[in-house]
């Protein structure tokens, strides 16, 4: 194997919006995307079409740079990229000269055959967060990872790779932050000081270009904003998908699904969504219904709707080889399947038996796939679950010579699931008219947030898995995926009642709240765990529904800025060492101001680290000062949840589903804090795209402890709030000077759309 390390610059050319730098080995290109984003591409065979599955932005324009005998310096108002000429190396600094990240002086970028690697300097105190769906610690220093989308059934807390590829990480050192997105869909590798002698970190891929975007903003939040500006942000999810979701592999008939739904209503446990896993189909043929067990999909779904439930159905990519089956015949006819280089369709075995696989990399195939959903939308399905799209087949690796689009499998495998989710989203959005589809995918690549929610695949029913699942949810948040869930209760194995209760209580604070379990496991619905457990599960699900106005506003934030709903503490408390301590690294902020500390089901007390500031224990309003560890009670009825001082949390009354009207009162909870604080409240119809045309209701709510006021800004947007009244509930105001008995609930206010102020 030949090793080539990139050498000296031969020429530099300034083109319209990029610098082109040649060495004997390759050509390097440098673009500026914004003041805080610079792109570097080093290639032996640059493809001028320069397409990306992830990136939706274009370079900003002319690259500003200066050149001397030794180096080229690219400047933006925030960043300085020093490119040394002999040999070619890329070193990034803040505009005022602080070193953010540089190539390893000795090895820089190099090739071993097609494999391209970038060795970079490792800083003594450097930490690494990101890469999305990865096992291991929050701080990935000392670990290495591979991206190769895999059906990782039975994975444990060490398994790698899993189902998804997000080649984006954030480095933290010397009080500084930077981000790096390696946009390359080949099998890729990241090593955060695992295999080197504390000198280098490195990343690379089996082929393609050394193609990365460097983010230089000096806050993790701003880096996430920049990354999601580059790769896109989620749309507003349908409100119903934020309610409780009940799934199982499988509810075997329409009658069974309806029974389960009716039982939720009978027990008065709020819920919004039922699922059909693979057994609703006829012989696992996608876009069909089993005629015996689901004889009349339309009336079945109408009955569900009458109970205020929506239905999500699963689809896998494998199309059964069977003459007379519509999707098969059409696919063969139009040549829509992935192929061997001689033109034969690639075949593999999965649930339906022998299958072909749609080539989602082609526009016409995505269009075809998307329009086939009429078989599901016509009877009334509104949610579409994309499984097995790594793609997975029984015990088989896809041969490397199979072609997708004009590329061979190894080049694009990591983007297959994303392109399936894209086809599903684009097709169902069209079919549903002005209604928002809910799309859920297992495999994904950077940018998937534009099309779909994700879940973390087949987890297991034990405590360690629950805790790791939370880390993965927060880690996916760093890489742009806000709408994320895990199988609550654990997919494989049977949870103890305690674990079920505990996991469900964490589900309240999981962006997607779905209970799901594998074939052959004990039934999982809330009433299967005995009266006492059911009562706790019910209360927690009720809390989820009470929090929906806060949660929906949190998703609006993700939609607008990319900041995830589930936030590792590394986002807001980046330079606080305790955040990375494995004792506390599962903790997270849910939205702006709810801190959650996941705790095993076997422990009834927990050490919780509260970062700087003041905190209140939720439900008890006891006050804690931050920057300390507390040992707190953690009974199954009361997961340790803390509210940040100054928090403004809008809540509503308990409803049995998001389809209910509610009592029309928005309960605005305010926790006393020493500083001015604010909250952006957002509401819309929850189902349509009218918000894109200004039909929403948004206002800023500000708490001011000095003026002793809570101010509501004027409403922006045309949507009329579902709440006619606002009731303010004060927490921690008792000690305020001058008022002996501070009322907890202030009288209700009309929810006017003009600005108004409340005094306390
Ligand atoms: O081979 O559709 O991860 O959620 O229940 C297993 C059956 C296929 C894997 C998914 C799981 C789903 C199951 N699927």
Coordinates of C-alpha atoms in Angstrom, one line a residue, residues 32 34-38 64 74-80 93-97 216:
X32 CA -16.1 30.8 2.8
X34 CA -20.2 32.6 6.4
X35 CA -18.1 34.5 8.8
X36 CA -17.9 31.4 11.0
X37 CA -17.9 28.6 8.4
X38 CA -15.0 27.8 6.1
X64 CA -10.7 37.3 1.3
X74 CA -8.0 33.5 4.7
X75 CA -9.8 36.0 6.8
X76 CA -13.4 36.4 7.9
X77 CA -14.6 38.7 10.7
X78 CA -14.5 35.7 13.1
X79 CA -12.0 33.2 11.7
X80 CA -8.5 33.1 10.3
X93 CA -7.6 30.4 14.5
X94 CA -10.1 32.9 15.9
X95 CA -9.9 36.3 14.2
X96 CA -7.9 37.5 17.2
X97 CA -5.3 34.7 16.8
X216 CA -15.4 28.6 14.4

